[in-house]
Coordinates of C-alpha atoms and ligand atoms in Angstrom, one line a residue:
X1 CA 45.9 243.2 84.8
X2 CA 45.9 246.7 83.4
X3 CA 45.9 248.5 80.4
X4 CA 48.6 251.6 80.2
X5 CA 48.1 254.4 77.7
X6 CA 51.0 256.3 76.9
X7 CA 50.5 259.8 74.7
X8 CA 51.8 263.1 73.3
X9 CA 51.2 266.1 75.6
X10 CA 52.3 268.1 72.5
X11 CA 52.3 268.2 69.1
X12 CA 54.3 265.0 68.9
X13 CA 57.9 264.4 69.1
X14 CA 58.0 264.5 72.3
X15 CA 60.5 261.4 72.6
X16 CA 58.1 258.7 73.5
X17 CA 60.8 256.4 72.8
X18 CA 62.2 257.3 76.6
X19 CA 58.9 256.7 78.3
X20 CA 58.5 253.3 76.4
X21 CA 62.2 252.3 77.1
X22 CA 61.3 252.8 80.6
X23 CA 58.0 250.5 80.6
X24 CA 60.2 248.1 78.2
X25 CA 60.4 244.7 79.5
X26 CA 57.3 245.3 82.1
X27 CA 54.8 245.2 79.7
X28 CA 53.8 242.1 77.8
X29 CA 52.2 243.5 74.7
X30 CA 52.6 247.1 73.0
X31 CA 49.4 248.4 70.8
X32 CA 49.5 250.6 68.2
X33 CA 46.5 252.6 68.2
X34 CA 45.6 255.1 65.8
X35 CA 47.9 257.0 62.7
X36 CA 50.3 254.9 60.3
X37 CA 53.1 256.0 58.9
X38 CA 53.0 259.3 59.7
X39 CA 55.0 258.7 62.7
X40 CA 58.3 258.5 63.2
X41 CA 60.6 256.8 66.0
X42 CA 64.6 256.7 65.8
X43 CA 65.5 253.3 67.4
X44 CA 69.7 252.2 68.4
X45 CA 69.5 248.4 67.5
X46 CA 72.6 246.4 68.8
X47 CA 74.4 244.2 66.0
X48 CA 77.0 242.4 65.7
X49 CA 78.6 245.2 63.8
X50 CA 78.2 247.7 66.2
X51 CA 74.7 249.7 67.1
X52 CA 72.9 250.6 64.0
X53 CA 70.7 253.6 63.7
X54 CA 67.1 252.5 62.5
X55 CA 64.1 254.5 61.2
X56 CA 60.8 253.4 61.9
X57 CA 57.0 254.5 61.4
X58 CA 54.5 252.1 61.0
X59 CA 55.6 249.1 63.5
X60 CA 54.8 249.5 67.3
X61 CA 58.2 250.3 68.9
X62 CA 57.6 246.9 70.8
X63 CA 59.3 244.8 68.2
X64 CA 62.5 245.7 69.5
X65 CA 61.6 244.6 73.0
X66 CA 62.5 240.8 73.0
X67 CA 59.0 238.8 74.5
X68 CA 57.1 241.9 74.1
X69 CA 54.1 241.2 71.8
X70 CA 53.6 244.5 69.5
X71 CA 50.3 244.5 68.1
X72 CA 48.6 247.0 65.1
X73 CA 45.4 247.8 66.7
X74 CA 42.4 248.6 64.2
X75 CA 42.5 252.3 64.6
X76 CA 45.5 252.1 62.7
X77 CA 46.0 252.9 58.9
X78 CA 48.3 250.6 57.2
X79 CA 50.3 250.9 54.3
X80 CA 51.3 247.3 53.4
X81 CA 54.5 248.3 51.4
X82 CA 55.8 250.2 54.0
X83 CA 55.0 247.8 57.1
X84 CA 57.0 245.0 55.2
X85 CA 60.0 247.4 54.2
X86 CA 59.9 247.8 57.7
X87 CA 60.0 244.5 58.9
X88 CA 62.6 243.2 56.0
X89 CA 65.1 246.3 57.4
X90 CA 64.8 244.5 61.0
X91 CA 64.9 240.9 59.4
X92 CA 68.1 241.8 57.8
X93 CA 69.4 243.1 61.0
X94 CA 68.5 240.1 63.4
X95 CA 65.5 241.6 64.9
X96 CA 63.1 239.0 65.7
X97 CA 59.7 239.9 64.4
X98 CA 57.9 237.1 64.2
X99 CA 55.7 238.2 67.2
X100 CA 54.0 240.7 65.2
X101 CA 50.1 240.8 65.4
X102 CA 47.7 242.8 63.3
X103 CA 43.9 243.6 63.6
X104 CA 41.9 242.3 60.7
X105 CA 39.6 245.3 61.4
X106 CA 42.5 248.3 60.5
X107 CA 42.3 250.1 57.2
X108 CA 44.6 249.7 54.2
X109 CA 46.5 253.0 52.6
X110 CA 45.7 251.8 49.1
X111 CA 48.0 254.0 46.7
X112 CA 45.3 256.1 45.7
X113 CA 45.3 257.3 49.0
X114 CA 48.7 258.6 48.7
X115 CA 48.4 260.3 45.5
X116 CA 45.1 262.0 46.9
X117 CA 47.2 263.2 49.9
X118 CA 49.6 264.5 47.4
X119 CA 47.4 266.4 45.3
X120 CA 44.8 267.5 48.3
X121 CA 47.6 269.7 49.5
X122 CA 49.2 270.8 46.5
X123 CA 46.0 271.9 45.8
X124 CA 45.2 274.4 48.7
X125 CA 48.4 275.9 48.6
X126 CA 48.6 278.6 51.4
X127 CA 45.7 276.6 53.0
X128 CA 47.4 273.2 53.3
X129 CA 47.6 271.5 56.5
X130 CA 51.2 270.3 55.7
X131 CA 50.6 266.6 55.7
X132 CA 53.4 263.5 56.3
X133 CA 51.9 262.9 52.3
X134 CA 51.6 259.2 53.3
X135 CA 48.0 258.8 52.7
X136 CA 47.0 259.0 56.5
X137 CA 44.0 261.6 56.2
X138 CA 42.6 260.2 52.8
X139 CA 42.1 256.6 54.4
X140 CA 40.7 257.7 57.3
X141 CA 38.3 259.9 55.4
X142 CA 37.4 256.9 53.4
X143 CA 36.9 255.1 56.9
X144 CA 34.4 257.1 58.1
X145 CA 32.9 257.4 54.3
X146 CA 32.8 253.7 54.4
X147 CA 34.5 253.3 51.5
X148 CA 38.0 251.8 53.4
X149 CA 39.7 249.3 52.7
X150 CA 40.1 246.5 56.0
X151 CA 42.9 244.2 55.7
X152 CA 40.2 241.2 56.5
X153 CA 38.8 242.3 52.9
X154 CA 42.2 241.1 51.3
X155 CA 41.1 237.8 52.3
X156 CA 38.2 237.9 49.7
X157 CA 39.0 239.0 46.4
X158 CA 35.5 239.6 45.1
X159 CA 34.6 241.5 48.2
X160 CA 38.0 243.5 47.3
X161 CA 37.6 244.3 43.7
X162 CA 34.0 245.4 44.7
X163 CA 35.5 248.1 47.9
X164 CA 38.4 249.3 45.6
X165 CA 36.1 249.3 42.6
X166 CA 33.5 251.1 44.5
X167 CA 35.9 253.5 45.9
X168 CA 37.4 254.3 42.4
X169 CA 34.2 255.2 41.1
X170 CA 34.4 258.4 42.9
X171 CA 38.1 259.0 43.1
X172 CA 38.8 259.2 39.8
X173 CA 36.4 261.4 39.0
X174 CA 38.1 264.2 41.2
X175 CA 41.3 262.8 40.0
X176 CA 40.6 263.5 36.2
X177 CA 38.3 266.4 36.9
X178 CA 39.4 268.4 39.6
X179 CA 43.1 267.5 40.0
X180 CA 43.8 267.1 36.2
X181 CA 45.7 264.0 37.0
X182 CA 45.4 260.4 35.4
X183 CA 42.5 257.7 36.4
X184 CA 43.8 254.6 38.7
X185 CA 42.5 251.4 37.1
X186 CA 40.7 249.1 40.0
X187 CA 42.9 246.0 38.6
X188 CA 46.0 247.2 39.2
X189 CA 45.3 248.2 42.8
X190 CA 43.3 245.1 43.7
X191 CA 46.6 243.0 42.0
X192 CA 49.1 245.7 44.4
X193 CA 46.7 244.5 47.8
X194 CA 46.5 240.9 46.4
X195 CA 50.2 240.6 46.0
X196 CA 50.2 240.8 50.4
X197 CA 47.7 238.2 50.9
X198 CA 50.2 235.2 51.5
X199 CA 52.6 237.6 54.2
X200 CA 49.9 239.6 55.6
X201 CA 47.5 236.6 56.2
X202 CA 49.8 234.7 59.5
X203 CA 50.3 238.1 61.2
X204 CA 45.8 238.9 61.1
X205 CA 43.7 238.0 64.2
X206 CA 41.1 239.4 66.3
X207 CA 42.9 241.4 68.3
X208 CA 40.4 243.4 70.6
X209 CA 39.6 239.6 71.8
X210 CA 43.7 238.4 71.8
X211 CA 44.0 241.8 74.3
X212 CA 41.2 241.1 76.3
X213 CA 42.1 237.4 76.9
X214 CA 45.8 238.4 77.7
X215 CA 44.8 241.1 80.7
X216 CA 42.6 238.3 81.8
X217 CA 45.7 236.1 82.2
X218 CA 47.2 238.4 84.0
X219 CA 49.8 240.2 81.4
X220 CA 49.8 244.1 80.8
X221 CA 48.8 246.0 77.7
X222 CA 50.6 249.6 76.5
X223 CA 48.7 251.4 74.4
X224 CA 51.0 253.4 72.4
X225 CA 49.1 256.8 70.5
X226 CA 50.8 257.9 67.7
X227 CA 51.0 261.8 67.3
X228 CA 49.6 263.9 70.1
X229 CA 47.2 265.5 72.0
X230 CA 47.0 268.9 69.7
X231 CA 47.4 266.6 66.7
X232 CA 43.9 264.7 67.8
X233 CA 41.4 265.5 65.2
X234 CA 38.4 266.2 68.0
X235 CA 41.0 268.2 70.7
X236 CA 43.4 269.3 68.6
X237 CA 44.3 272.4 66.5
X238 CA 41.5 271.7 64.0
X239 CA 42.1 271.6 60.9
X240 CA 45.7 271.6 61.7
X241 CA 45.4 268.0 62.9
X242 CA 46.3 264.4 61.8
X243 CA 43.0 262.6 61.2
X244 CA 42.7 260.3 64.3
X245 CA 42.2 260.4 68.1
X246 CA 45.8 260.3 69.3
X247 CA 44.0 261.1 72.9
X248 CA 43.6 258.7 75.7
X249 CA 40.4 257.7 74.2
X250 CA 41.5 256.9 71.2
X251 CA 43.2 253.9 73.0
X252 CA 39.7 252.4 73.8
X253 CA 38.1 252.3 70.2
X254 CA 41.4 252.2 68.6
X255 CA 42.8 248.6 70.2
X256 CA 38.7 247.4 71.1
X257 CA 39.9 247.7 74.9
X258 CA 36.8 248.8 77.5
X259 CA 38.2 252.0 79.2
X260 CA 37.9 250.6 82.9
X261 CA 40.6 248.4 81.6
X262 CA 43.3 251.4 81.6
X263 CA 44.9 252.1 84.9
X264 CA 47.4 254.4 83.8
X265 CA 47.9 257.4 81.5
X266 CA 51.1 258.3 81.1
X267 CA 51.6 261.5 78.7
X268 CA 55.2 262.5 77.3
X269 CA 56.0 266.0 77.7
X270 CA 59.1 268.3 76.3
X271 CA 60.9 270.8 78.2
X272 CA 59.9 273.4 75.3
X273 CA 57.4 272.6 72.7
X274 CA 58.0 272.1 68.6
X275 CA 55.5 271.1 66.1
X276 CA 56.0 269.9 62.3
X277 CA 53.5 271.3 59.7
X278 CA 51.2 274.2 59.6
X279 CA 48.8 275.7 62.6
X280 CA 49.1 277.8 65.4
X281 CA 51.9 277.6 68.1
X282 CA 51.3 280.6 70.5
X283 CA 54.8 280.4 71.9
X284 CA 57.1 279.8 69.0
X285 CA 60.3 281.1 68.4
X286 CA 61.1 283.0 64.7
X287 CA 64.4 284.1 66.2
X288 CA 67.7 283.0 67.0
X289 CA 66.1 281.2 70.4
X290 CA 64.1 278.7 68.1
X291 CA 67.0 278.1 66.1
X292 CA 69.1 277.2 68.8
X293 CA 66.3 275.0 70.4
X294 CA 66.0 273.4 66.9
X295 CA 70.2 272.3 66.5
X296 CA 70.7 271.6 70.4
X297 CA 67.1 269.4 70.3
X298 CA 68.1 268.1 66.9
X299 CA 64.4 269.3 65.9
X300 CA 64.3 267.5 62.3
X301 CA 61.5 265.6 61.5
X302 CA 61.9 261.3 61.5
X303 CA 59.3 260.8 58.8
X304 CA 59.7 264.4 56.4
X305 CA 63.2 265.1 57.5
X306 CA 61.3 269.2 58.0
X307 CA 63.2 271.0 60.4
X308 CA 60.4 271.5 63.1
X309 CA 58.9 275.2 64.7
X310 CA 60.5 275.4 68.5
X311 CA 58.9 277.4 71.2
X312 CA 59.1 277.6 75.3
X313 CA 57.4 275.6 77.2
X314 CA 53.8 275.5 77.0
X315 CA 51.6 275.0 80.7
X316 CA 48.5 275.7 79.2
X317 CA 48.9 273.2 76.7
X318 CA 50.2 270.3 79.6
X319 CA 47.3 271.6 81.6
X320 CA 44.8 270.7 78.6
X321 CA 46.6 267.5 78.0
X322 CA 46.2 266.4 81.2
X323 CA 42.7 266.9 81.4
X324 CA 41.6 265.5 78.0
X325 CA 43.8 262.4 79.0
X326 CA 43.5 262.0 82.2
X327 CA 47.3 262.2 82.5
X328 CA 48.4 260.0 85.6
X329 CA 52.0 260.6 84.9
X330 CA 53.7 263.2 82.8
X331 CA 57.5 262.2 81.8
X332 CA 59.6 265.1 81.2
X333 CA 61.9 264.9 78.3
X334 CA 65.0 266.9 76.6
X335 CA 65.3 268.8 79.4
X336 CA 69.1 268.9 78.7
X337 CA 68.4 270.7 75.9
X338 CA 67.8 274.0 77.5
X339 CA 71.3 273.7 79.4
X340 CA 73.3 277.0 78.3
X341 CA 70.2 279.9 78.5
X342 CA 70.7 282.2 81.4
X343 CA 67.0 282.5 81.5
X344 CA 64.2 280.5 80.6
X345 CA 61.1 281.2 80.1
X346 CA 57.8 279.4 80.4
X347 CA 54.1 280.1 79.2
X348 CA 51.6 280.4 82.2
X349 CA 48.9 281.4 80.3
X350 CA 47.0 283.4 77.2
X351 CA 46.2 286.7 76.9
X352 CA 43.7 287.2 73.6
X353 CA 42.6 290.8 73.1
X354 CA 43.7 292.0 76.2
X355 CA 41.6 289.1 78.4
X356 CA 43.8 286.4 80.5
X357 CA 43.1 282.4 79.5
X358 CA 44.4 280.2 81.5
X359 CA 42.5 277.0 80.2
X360 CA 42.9 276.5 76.4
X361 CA 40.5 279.2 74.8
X362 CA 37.3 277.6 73.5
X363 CA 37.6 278.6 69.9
X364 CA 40.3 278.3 67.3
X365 CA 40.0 282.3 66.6
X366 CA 41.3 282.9 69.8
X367 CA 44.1 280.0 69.9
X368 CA 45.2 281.7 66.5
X369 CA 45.3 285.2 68.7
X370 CA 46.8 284.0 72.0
X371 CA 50.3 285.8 73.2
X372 CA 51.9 283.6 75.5
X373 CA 51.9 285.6 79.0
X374 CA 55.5 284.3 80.0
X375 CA 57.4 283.8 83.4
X376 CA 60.9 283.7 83.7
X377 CA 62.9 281.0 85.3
X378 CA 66.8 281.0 86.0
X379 CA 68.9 278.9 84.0
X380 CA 71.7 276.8 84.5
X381 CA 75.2 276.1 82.4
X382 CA 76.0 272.5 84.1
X383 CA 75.9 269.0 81.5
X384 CA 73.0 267.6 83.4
X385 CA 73.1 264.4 81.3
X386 CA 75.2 262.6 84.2
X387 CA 72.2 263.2 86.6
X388 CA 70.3 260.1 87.6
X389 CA 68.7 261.8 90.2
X390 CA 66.8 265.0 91.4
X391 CA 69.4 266.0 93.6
X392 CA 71.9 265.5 91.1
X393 CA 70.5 268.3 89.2
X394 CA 71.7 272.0 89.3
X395 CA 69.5 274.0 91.5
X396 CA 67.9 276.4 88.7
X397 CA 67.1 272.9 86.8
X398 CA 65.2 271.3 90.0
X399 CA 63.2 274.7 90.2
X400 CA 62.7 275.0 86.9
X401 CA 60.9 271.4 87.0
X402 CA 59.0 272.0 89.8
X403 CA 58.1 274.8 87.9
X404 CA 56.6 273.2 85.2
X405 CA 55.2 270.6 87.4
X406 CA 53.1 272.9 89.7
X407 CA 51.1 274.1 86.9
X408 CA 50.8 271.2 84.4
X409 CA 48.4 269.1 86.1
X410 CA 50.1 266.1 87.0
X411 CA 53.1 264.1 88.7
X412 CA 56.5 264.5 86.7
X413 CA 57.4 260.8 86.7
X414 CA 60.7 260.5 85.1
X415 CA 63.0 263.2 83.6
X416 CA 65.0 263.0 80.3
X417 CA 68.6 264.7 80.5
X418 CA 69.7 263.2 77.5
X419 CA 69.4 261.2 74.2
X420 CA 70.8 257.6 75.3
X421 CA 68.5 255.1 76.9
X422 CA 69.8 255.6 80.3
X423 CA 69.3 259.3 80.3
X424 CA 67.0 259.8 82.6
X425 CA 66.0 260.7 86.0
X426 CA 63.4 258.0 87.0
X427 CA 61.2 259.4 90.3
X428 CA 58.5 257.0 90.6
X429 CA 57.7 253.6 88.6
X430 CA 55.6 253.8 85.6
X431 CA 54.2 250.4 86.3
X432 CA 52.2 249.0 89.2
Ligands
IMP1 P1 49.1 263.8 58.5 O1 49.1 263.0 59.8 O2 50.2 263.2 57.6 O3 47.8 263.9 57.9 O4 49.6 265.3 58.9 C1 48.7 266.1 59.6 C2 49.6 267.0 60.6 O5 50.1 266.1 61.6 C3 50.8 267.6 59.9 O6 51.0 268.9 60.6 C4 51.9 266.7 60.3 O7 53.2 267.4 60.3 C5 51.5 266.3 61.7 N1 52.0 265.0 62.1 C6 51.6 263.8 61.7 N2 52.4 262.8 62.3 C7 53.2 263.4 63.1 C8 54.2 262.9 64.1 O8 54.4 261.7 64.3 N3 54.9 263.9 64.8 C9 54.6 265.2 64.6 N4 53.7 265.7 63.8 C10 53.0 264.8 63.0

C-alpha cells in the first residue's frame, strides 16, 4: 500500500492540522520526517472536563489519532526533554501514547545545541536568520559534520562520552573564545542523555524496516514534513531557511522510505501567505491589510508566540511548490479569513528590474527584488464557515478559488472555511 506525503506550500503555518484531520483515521501510521521542535501544532483534545487546548512540537500529530501509529522518523532532531514533557502533558490528559515509535538513527538536541542556537544569533544581529532557538540548526549542522548525537548512541555510554566528548572539544572552544560564554563539561551532558536511557529505550526500533514491512502488509504511511517548502534548506529562501528538507524528498531519506513507495503529495496551502522569522516575502503587508490578516488569521506563532508577517496570496510560490513536490493535491486553508475585503488581491507573478518572472527567479538577489505584479479579485462579506460545499460558497469566493487554482499547479482538494475540525469543504478524497 502507499506512502502519502503531506507538506507546506508556504513558509509553514499553513494549518496542516486540517489536511491531517481529514486523512485521520485512513492512515495507519503518521511519520515525522525532518525538523524537531521548531514546529508547532495547536491540537483540541476531548476530556472529561471539557475540550482542552494543547500545544505540541515535537510529537507527530498522530498520537492523537486512536490506532494510528505516529512514528519519529530519523530525519528528525530530537530534544529528549521536550519529547517527554510532551508526552507527560498527554499522559496526564488520557491520551494514549503508548504507540509511539522512534528511529534509533535520528539525532539528539544535546543542550549545547541550544545554547549555540542562542548565542549564533545573538551574535549576527541584523544578520540573524530568526531562529525557533531550540537547537534545530546546530544539530543538524553537527549531523552533517558527523559530530551528532543518534539516540542508538545513548545505548552505549562509552561510545557516548566519546561523541559528546568529541563534540565538546570544539564547541567550547568557540563558546569561551568567540562567544565569551562558559565551557560545558562533557559529564554533565553525557549524565543529562544518560538520565533518558530507561524511557527512551522501549519507544527505539528500526523504523525504515517497521515502515517498509507495514506497506507490505497492506497499511498506509503519512509522511508528515515539518516546516515548508520555502523553509527547505536546498529550495528554500536560503539562508532564511530551517536546516532540513521539509520538501517531498525529504520524506524519502527522512523516514528510509524508497520514493516509488509515495503515491500521493498532498501540499497545504493558505488563502494569503505569512511567514515567522527573517527573509524575503515579495507580497507582504506593512500596512493596516497585514494587520488585519494577522488578528482575523490569529497569525501568532505556536512555538515563539512572534506575531507572524501577512501578505496576499502568493501563485508563484504554489506554482514552485508544486513542482519541487510534485504536489498531487493542494488543500486550501483559512480561506474564511479573507471574508470582509471588497477586493482581494492575488500575486500572478514577479517583476525584478522591470523584467516579468513567472517561475521563481533563479537567484536570491532577485527573490530579495521581486514586486509582486498583482490581480484583483472581488470579494465577498458572507460567514462562509457554514459551507460544506462549493456551491455553498458566495460566488466571488468560488471565483476567487478557481482563481488560485488555475494558476497554482495542482487540484484544490479540500477547502478550509474555518478553525474547527469540520470546517472544511472536502472536493475529492485524499486517500485512495
Ligand atoms: P529554525 O528552524 O529554528 O532554525 O528557524 C529557521 C527559520 O525557520 C526561522 O525563520 C523560523 O521562524 C522558521 N521556522 C522554523 N519552524 C517553523 C514552523 O514550524 N513554522 C514556521 N516557521 C518556522
Amino acid at each position: 500500500m502507499p506512502a502519502i506525503v503531506l507538506v507546506g506550500a508556504q513558509w509553514g503555518d499553513e494549518g496542516k492540522g486540517k489536511a491531517t484531520d481529514l486523512l485521520g483515521d485512513q492512515v495507519d501510521y503518521v511519520v515525522k520526517f525532518n525538523g524537531g521542535n521548531n514546529a508547532g501544532h495547536t491540537v483540541v483534545i476531548p476530556t472529561p472536563n471539557g475540550p482542552e487546548k494543547y500545544a505540541l512540537h515535537l510529537l507527530p500529530s498522530g498520537i492523537l489519532t486512536p490506532g494510528v501509529v505516529p512514528v519519529i522518523g530519523n530525519g528528525v532532531v530530537i530534544d529528549p526533554e521536550v519529547l517527554f514533557a510532551e508526552l507527560d502533558g498527554l499522559d496526564a490528559r488520557g491520551v494514549d501514547t503508548s504507540n509511539l515509535i522512534v528511529s534509533s538513527n535520528a539525532h539528539l538536541i544535546a543542550t549545547y545545541n541550544r545554547t549555540i542556537d542562542k548565542v549564533v544569533e545573538r551574535f549576527l544581529g541584523s544578520r540573524r536568520i530568526g531562529t525557533t532557538g531550540r537547537g534545530i540548526g546546530p544539530t543538524y549542522a553537527d549531523k552533517m559534520n558527523r559530530i551528532g548525537i543518534r539516540v542508538q548512541d545513548l545505548f552505549d555510554e562509552k561510545i557516548l562520552f566519546q561523541k559528546v566528548e568529541g563534540a565538546l572539544d570544539q564547541k567550547n572552544h568557540l563558546l569561551v573564545k568567540v562567544y565569551n560564554r562558559r565551557a560545558i563539561p562533557t559529564e554533565a551532558v553525557v549524565e543529562e542523555l544518560l538520565g533518558y536511557v530507561d524511557r527512551l529505550r522501549p519507544l527505539v526500533a528500526d523504523t525504515a524496516l517497521l515502515l517498509e514491512q507495514a506497506m507490505g502488509d497492506g497499511k498506509i504511511v503519512l509522511l508528515e514534513g515539518g516546516q515548508a517548502t520555502l523553509l527547505d534548506v536546498d529550495h528554500g529562501t536560503y539562508p532564511f531557511v530551517t536546516s532540513s528538507n521539509a520538501t517531498a524528498g525529504g520524506a524519502c531519506t527522512g523516514a528510509g522510505i524508497a520514493p516509488m513507495r509515495i503515491e500521493r503529495v498532498i501540499a497545504v496551502v493558505k488563502a494569503y501567505v505569512s511567514r515567522v522569522g527573517e527573509g524575503p516575502f515579495p507580497t507582504e503587508l506593512l500596512d493596516e491589510d497585514g494587520e488585519r490578516l494577522r488578528l482575523n488569521g490569529h497569525e501568532f506563532g505556536t512555538t515563539t508566540g512572534r506575531p507572524r508577517r501577512c501578505g496576499w496570496y502568493d501563485a508563484v510560490i504554489a506554482r514552485y511548490a508544486a513542482r519541487i513536490n510534485g504536489v498531487t493535491d493542494f488543500v486550501l486553508t483559512k480561506l474564511d479569513v479573507l471574508t470582509g475585503w471588497e477586493q482581494i488581491p492575488v500575486c500572478v507573478a514577479y517583476d525584478v528590474g522591470g523584467v516579468r518572472h513567472d517561475e521563481m527567479p533563479m537567484t536570491q538577489t532577485d527573490f530579495h527584488h521581486a514586486r509582486p505584479v498583482l490581480e484583483y479579485f472581488p470579494g465577498w462579506d458572507e460567514d462562509i464557515s457554514g459551507a460544506r460545499s462549493f456551491d455553498d460558497l458566495p460566488p466571488q469566493a468560488q471565483g476567487y478559488v478557481r482563481a488560485l487554482e488555475k494558476m497554482s499547479g495542482a487540484p484544490f482538494s479540500a477547502i478550509g472555511v474555518g478553525p474547527g475540525r469540520d470546517e472544511i469543504i472536502q472536493l475529492r478524497p485524499l486517500v485512495g
